[in-house]
């Protein structure tokens, strides 16, 4: 635990021992500012209280911190011979990491140690062997982009405050709409904090398109609204449907086939059911790259049905969207240009740092119509420049990070062809892994031909291989294998890969490829490690 | 404009000239991956396509970028003798800044120039003379915290992926609830991307408390819900009320007094009106530090009314909340512990980098109850550690940045006493500014005694001083003064301060103090610059 800088704590003896005590005991009248002795800025090795950085007080500190970051949190932390994590149980970690907030300031030396500890006990999501989530890797250009974004600390609501990023957002969004296939890239769009919220915006826009009166009057002015999405769609559809007052029961779950793709015939039946109940269907959420199976819903068929029933077609391509950058793989989202809106997270398949999520919309102006409130204190109309560049009012956020920059900078760095190359590489990796385990003893694929770069499989330990699959205990036993191997890998720190049960299947692994820094040897490593950790189960 | 690295573009002549052309013209069958020549990784001065950083390929680049960032975006950009901004009209900026996305990759040299240009044309929000918004300054410890957060690229949904930050969030939130005054710091809370969304969560929780069936059935299963907030409350209350399906008409605007404080008697009348309309009042949003006037609503009186009518009391202290850290100023929010929830943005008065917003709730568990969907693929219950540490399901976001770290790190650096010192300093600054303009010719205060650190005032140019205030043209002319001075300051780049009209007042300036790096001489600078820019109007 750090020295808490007791020599710099207030020396006035009759003051309460701690800030918290003071707050608890003081009345308004008793309040006095703490002794200034605690903040002697002539001692530059102790943290200053001012929210202002100077070369004199922080130059050396910044350089020490950045050297540490680059070395230990980026280059060292992502080396293959280093651990992905140093796992500590949640009950134990507080005894190893100094979480406590104290009254007194820290020294710069203490702070450097704190940074080291934070790196040590954090999961290295940029490590090649972190294949656990739909994000991973540390993109070098994305990271530099983030660092600059932080240093500039902009808020993208007005051109006045954020000129470069305001224009940049519109340029990147237009380019993405072009790639989706919306005519001339026209339409609307936003960067927002995560795909879940992007899906929420999509619901809000769809609702506004058909029932603009809800903005002022609320949902209760129309009938029971109904959304359709597959039983494999992301949980955010249901979560956000609840949040926006539609209710989770009113998200009708459409069956998916064995591959996890939406059954368009069942969609049609469910729309008819909703109509027969006198409910108000207004939106279908298709998924392009489901979270677990990586399935792509049949957009063309769904678009036909949406046209027939006049429903908004949203495509949640948060995960799969990156494949649009590849001439080889964009066919997976054939007819996506027929959609009304698309969620596409560059922080997933394209490996931009978190968070970088977009909602792209075919209809111009709908975001402002649905969400604008024209706050006079921020979106003044008598500014001296063209205020159509003040785009903040289309968001439900007010202050907002410039998540565009890291992605634009990556794009600038790699070029469109580089982003394509990245996508092709991650698909290539997943296909190599697939071939590796296809006929390998002890491995069983859930799907022989997954469509995206997540691969679902079981590891069958030797003890189970002799058991008949028809025995009920087979699935019971298999269900416990993945959690056990996961525990072992977390404790060893040698890799991270997630597991889950789904569709009545017992627990299976889902390995996710979206780092183009992985090589074939890494695929072999994953397979061998799993065998090693599971052979005695 | 940069060299676009034409020597590295694909050389296969019969390929389409650009990626976009190729996408437009190619059928699925024609799709071919781009020539690998474009990505010759033996040339480390050209950007690599892999989402993986290595010392060999990026070590020098990182260090060059970081040196540039620290020097030009932090230390130089915030010097008083430098400009706050280099203003370019939105129509002109694209001719000065190379926004265009191209097919080919860039060289590291190009990228460094792009970073320089981004700094040059961005507003330096960390500059002492940026007093334009409710955020400003670059906190040195907050910034280092952001940089590490980025390098680790964590997502705070499970302990498994984000052990340090998961625990840290709970510790900081508990500490903040203690400071609010909730018993033992018990209750619930989240970090979320901005105060607007925090207010949305508050509405959602209040709704869930009284009508849990809305989560599944939607708003239409209850009557017309009504929220009350003052006519000075932040626009996000209305915006989020629309978003969550309650409707902006159902946010009843309560009158505020001359100081901008909610009129509790009018609140009572409006509640009774709603009841007489058979609507369903369920929530009052008080404001602690209004956006423009900096007014604090009378929480105690409002809490009495909420108790009487059984309404959820939310306090939007996004702006004013930081004052709770000061024994001298926390009385402004007297009785805040009687609230059900509080929005408090450390990125405002406490000067944490953006974004750092919290919602603090007195009721334990309500966030999960209102928003949880128990997604089986992420929140597995058969993990080997205590999964109560997997806190992600209480959010409407799935992936989520670790916004806690920068604030925790600042707190650790400065100590609670340092944060208090910061708050006391910014109040002191605002009081000094107030004294400076109080009796100064040409300045007129909107409020003689503003409660928070934003000060609203008019500058009256000499030409207007002889005019009678009762003449209609007086206000017409005065209305044009602030926009004109603002235009001049933006073009000169010497400072940024915002203006707006409000409550039938003609345009007035609102100067905002939340940088504890400002000195008295800076206050004098602001006054003198305004006089200089406005004297001939």
XYZ file of N, CA, C and O in Angstrom, chain A residues 415-501:
348
model
N -5.800 2.993 -45.293
C -6.522 3.084 -46.558
C -7.673 2.086 -46.567
O -7.693 1.127 -45.781
N -8.593 2.310 -47.475
C -9.726 1.380 -47.592
C -9.222 -0.025 -47.893
O -9.747 -1.018 -47.391
N -8.158 -0.077 -48.683
C -7.605 -1.385 -49.025
C -6.999 -2.079 -47.802
O -7.040 -3.299 -47.700
N -6.469 -1.301 -46.882
C -5.906 -1.891 -45.661
C -6.998 -2.436 -44.769
O -6.841 -3.502 -44.156
N -8.098 -1.719 -44.694
C -9.218 -2.225 -43.885
C -9.753 -3.511 -44.514
O -10.104 -4.468 -43.818
N -9.767 -3.540 -45.841
C -10.217 -4.755 -46.536
C -9.271 -5.928 -46.246
O -9.697 -7.042 -45.956
N -8.010 -5.632 -46.314
C -6.985 -6.646 -46.051
C -7.141 -7.210 -44.619
O -7.009 -8.419 -44.400
N -7.423 -6.315 -43.691
C -7.654 -6.729 -42.304
C -8.836 -7.708 -42.234
O -8.740 -8.769 -41.614
N -9.917 -7.340 -42.866
C -11.112 -8.193 -42.840
C -10.807 -9.554 -43.485
O -11.138 -10.613 -42.936
N -10.161 -9.516 -44.632
C -9.854 -10.779 -45.309
C -8.970 -11.666 -44.433
O -9.143 -12.884 -44.387
N -8.062 -11.027 -43.716
C -7.159 -11.794 -42.852
C -7.924 -12.457 -41.702
O -7.656 -13.620 -41.364
N -8.851 -11.755 -41.096
C -9.543 -12.356 -39.947
C -10.475 -13.480 -40.410
O -10.635 -14.491 -39.713
N -11.038 -13.343 -41.596
C -11.845 -14.453 -42.137
C -10.943 -15.651 -42.449
O -11.290 -16.801 -42.170
N -9.798 -15.346 -43.014
C -8.819 -16.393 -43.334
C -8.418 -17.140 -42.056
O -8.362 -18.375 -42.036
N -8.172 -16.380 -40.983
C -7.826 -16.998 -39.701
C -8.929 -17.931 -39.229
O -8.670 -19.049 -38.786
N -10.153 -17.471 -39.318
C -11.251 -18.294 -38.796
C -11.401 -19.555 -39.641
O -11.709 -20.624 -39.129
N -11.154 -19.411 -40.932
C -11.264 -20.594 -41.792
C -10.131 -21.586 -41.513
O -10.332 -22.801 -41.537
N -8.975 -21.070 -41.228
C -7.863 -21.962 -40.890
C -8.163 -22.712 -39.590
O -7.955 -23.925 -39.493
N -8.676 -21.987 -38.609
C -9.018 -22.617 -37.330
C -10.075 -23.704 -37.543
O -9.993 -24.801 -36.991
N -11.042 -23.375 -38.371
C -12.127 -24.309 -38.681
C -11.574 -25.609 -39.266
O -11.937 -26.709 -38.845
N -10.682 -25.475 -40.224
C -10.080 -26.652 -40.859
C -9.289 -27.468 -39.838
O -9.299 -28.688 -39.855
N -8.655 -26.728 -38.937
C -7.799 -27.358 -37.937
C -8.594 -28.290 -37.030
O -8.138 -29.381 -36.669
N -9.780 -27.852 -36.629
C -10.530 -28.637 -35.645
C -11.549 -29.568 -36.306
O -12.070 -30.471 -35.656
N -11.794 -29.365 -37.608
C -12.877 -30.100 -38.290
C -12.765 -31.603 -38.077
O -13.733 -32.255 -37.726
N -11.613 -32.143 -38.318
C -11.482 -33.599 -38.211
C -10.557 -34.021 -37.080
O -10.029 -35.117 -37.071
N -10.398 -33.124 -36.137
C -9.458 -33.402 -35.055
C -10.195 -34.130 -33.933
O -11.278 -33.709 -33.507
N -9.600 -35.188 -33.438
C -10.198 -35.954 -32.350
C -10.409 -35.056 -31.139
O -9.511 -34.303 -30.763
N -11.596 -35.146 -30.579
C -11.876 -34.380 -29.378
C -12.533 -33.043 -29.652
O -12.986 -32.371 -28.732
N -12.587 -32.649 -30.918
C -13.256 -31.375 -31.248
C -14.517 -31.649 -32.058
O -14.530 -32.528 -32.919
N -15.537 -30.907 -31.762
C -16.772 -31.059 -32.527
C -17.344 -29.679 -32.803
O -17.515 -28.868 -31.883
N -17.587 -29.418 -34.055
C -18.114 -28.102 -34.433
C -19.623 -28.047 -34.260
O -20.324 -29.027 -34.530
N -20.099 -26.912 -33.832
C -21.542 -26.715 -33.761
C -22.098 -26.541 -35.161
O -23.156 -27.072 -35.505
N -21.386 -25.746 -35.949
C -21.758 -25.539 -37.349
C -20.540 -25.869 -38.190
O -19.441 -25.383 -37.903
N -20.753 -26.666 -39.233
C -19.626 -27.018 -40.106
C -19.127 -25.785 -40.867
O -17.946 -25.667 -41.151
N -20.076 -24.894 -41.181
C -19.682 -23.737 -41.980
C -20.225 -22.435 -41.407
O -21.167 -21.859 -41.948
N -19.635 -21.978 -40.326
C -20.098 -20.697 -39.782
C -19.855 -19.588 -40.812
O -18.917 -19.652 -41.598
N -20.710 -18.556 -40.766
C -20.613 -17.517 -41.802
C -19.669 -16.382 -41.416
O -19.058 -15.767 -42.273
N -19.572 -16.095 -40.130
C -18.717 -14.985 -39.712
C -17.430 -15.542 -39.108
O -17.096 -16.710 -39.333
N -16.720 -14.757 -38.348
C -15.409 -15.192 -37.860
C -15.462 -15.714 -36.423
O -14.424 -15.904 -35.800
N -16.657 -15.916 -35.893
C -16.758 -16.617 -34.615
C -17.050 -18.093 -34.895
O -17.899 -18.398 -35.723
N -16.331 -18.948 -34.205
C -16.458 -20.387 -34.440
C -16.893 -21.050 -33.134
O -16.254 -20.873 -32.096
N -17.990 -21.804 -33.193
C -18.516 -22.464 -31.997
C -18.184 -23.950 -32.040
O -18.366 -24.603 -33.071
N -17.693 -24.444 -30.925
C -17.280 -25.856 -30.917
C -17.270 -26.407 -29.496
O -17.251 -25.652 -28.521
N -17.308 -27.746 -29.419
C -17.111 -28.404 -28.136
C -15.738 -29.048 -28.111
O -15.262 -29.535 -29.136
N -15.173 -29.075 -26.948
C -14.042 -29.981 -26.732
C -14.591 -31.177 -25.960
O -15.226 -31.010 -24.911
N -14.367 -32.373 -26.481
C -14.869 -33.595 -25.841
C -13.686 -34.301 -25.197
O -12.825 -34.849 -25.908
N -13.615 -34.313 -23.876
C -12.455 -34.958 -23.234
C -12.488 -36.468 -23.466
O -13.563 -37.035 -23.698
N -11.319 -37.101 -23.409
C -11.246 -38.557 -23.645
C -12.302 -39.339 -22.863
O -12.918 -40.258 -23.416
N -12.559 -38.956 -21.612
C -13.500 -39.708 -20.769
C -14.907 -39.701 -21.353
O -15.694 -40.619 -21.102
N -15.209 -38.707 -22.123
C -16.568 -38.608 -22.683
C -16.689 -39.270 -24.041
O -17.788 -39.551 -24.514
N -15.556 -39.471 -24.681
C -15.590 -39.941 -26.067
C -16.188 -41.334 -26.200
O -16.674 -41.710 -27.252
N -16.100 -42.107 -25.085
C -16.620 -43.482 -25.163
C -18.112 -43.522 -24.839
O -18.783 -44.515 -25.074
N -18.611 -42.432 -24.246
C -20.037 -42.403 -23.862
C -20.922 -42.206 -25.084
O -20.578 -41.482 -25.999
N -22.090 -42.854 -25.058
C -23.043 -42.662 -26.146
C -23.680 -41.279 -26.005
O -24.086 -40.871 -24.921
N -23.756 -40.575 -27.127
C -24.330 -39.226 -27.103
C -25.805 -39.231 -26.738
O -26.375 -38.196 -26.377
N -26.426 -40.388 -26.884
C -27.873 -40.440 -26.608
C -28.164 -40.522 -25.110
O -29.288 -40.279 -24.681
N -27.142 -40.845 -24.337
C -27.357 -40.899 -22.882
C -27.555 -39.488 -22.332
O -26.820 -38.575 -22.707
N -28.534 -39.307 -21.445
C -28.743 -37.947 -20.892
C -27.509 -37.424 -20.172
O -27.227 -36.227 -20.198
N -26.752 -38.318 -19.542
C -25.581 -37.857 -18.798
C -24.476 -37.315 -19.706
O -23.595 -36.582 -19.249
N -24.524 -37.672 -20.988
C -23.518 -37.160 -21.922
C -23.571 -35.635 -21.953
O -22.581 -34.946 -21.715
N -24.762 -35.105 -22.222
C -24.894 -33.644 -22.274
C -24.642 -32.981 -20.920
O -24.052 -31.908 -20.848
N -25.087 -33.662 -19.876
C -24.843 -33.124 -18.532
C -23.345 -32.959 -18.277
O -22.883 -31.953 -17.747
N -22.598 -34.007 -18.647
C -21.150 -33.967 -18.429
C -20.477 -32.964 -19.356
O -19.596 -32.203 -18.942
N -20.895 -32.975 -20.595
C -20.300 -32.061 -21.578
C -20.519 -30.601 -21.158
O -19.643 -29.744 -21.332
N -21.691 -30.347 -20.590
C -22.045 -28.995 -20.154
C -21.025 -28.431 -19.158
O -20.826 -27.213 -19.077
N -20.387 -29.328 -18.416
C -19.445 -28.860 -17.385
C -18.009 -28.706 -17.879
O -17.153 -28.162 -17.162
N -17.761 -29.178 -19.091
C -16.382 -29.179 -19.590
C -15.874 -27.765 -19.875
O -14.813 -27.355 -19.391
N -16.632 -27.013 -20.656
C -16.158 -25.672 -21.046
C -15.921 -24.770 -19.831
O -14.873 -24.111 -19.748
N -16.870 -24.701 -18.870
C -16.599 -23.854 -17.690
C -15.325 -24.257 -16.956
O -14.579 -23.410 -16.471
N -15.074 -25.554 -16.897
C -13.887 -26.026 -16.184
C -12.613 -25.623 -16.930
O -11.641 -25.150 -16.317
N -12.629 -25.810 -18.234
C -11.446 -25.401 -19.018
C -11.267 -23.895 -18.931
O -10.145 -23.389 -18.798
N -12.375 -23.181 -18.985
C -12.296 -21.716 -18.868
C -11.651 -21.321 -17.539
O -10.800 -20.433 -17.484
N -12.066 -21.972 -16.476
C -11.466 -21.689 -15.165
C -9.959 -21.918 -15.208
O -9.171 -21.094 -14.743
N -9.570 -23.021 -15.801
C -8.138 -23.332 -15.864
C -7.368 -22.307 -16.677
O -6.263 -21.901 -16.321
N -7.946 -21.877 -17.807
C -7.205 -20.905 -18.626
C -7.126 -19.542 -17.940
O -6.108 -18.864 -18.015
N -8.190 -19.188 -17.238
C -8.154 -17.900 -16.522
C -7.089 -17.941 -15.428
O -6.359 -16.971 -15.219
N -7.039 -19.066 -14.723
C -6.065 -19.165 -13.635
C -4.633 -19.262 -14.145
O -3.704 -18.740 -13.537
N -4.482 -19.937 -15.292
C -3.147 -20.024 -15.880
C -2.790 -18.726 -16.600
O -1.610 -18.392 -16.751
N -3.806 -18.026 -17.046
C -3.572 -16.775 -17.774
C -3.051 -16.983 -19.183
O -2.548 -16.059 -19.817
N -3.195 -18.203 -19.702
C -2.602 -18.504 -21.008
C -3.473 -18.143 -22.208
O -2.986 -18.015 -23.326
N -4.780 -17.968 -21.992
C -5.660 -17.530 -23.070
C -7.029 -17.235 -22.481
O -7.309 -17.586 -21.332
N -7.875 -16.555 -23.240
C -9.258 -16.368 -22.819
C -10.177 -16.564 -24.014
O -10.006 -15.948 -25.060
N -11.124 -17.455 -23.822
C -12.119 -17.743 -24.857
C -13.419 -18.004 -24.112
O -13.414 -18.627 -23.050
N -14.505 -17.508 -24.630
C -15.752 -17.607 -23.882
C -16.540 -18.875 -24.226
O -16.250 -19.560 -25.208
N -17.492 -19.196 -23.372
C -18.380 -20.342 -23.611
C -19.800 -19.923 -23.255
O -20.006 -18.925 -22.553
N -20.757 -20.633 -23.710
C -22.148 -20.425 -23.340
C -22.979 -21.615 -23.796
O -22.543 -22.391 -24.642
N -24.157 -21.742 -23.204
C -25.151 -22.675 -23.723
C -26.080 -21.856 -24.618
O -26.207 -20.649 -24.441
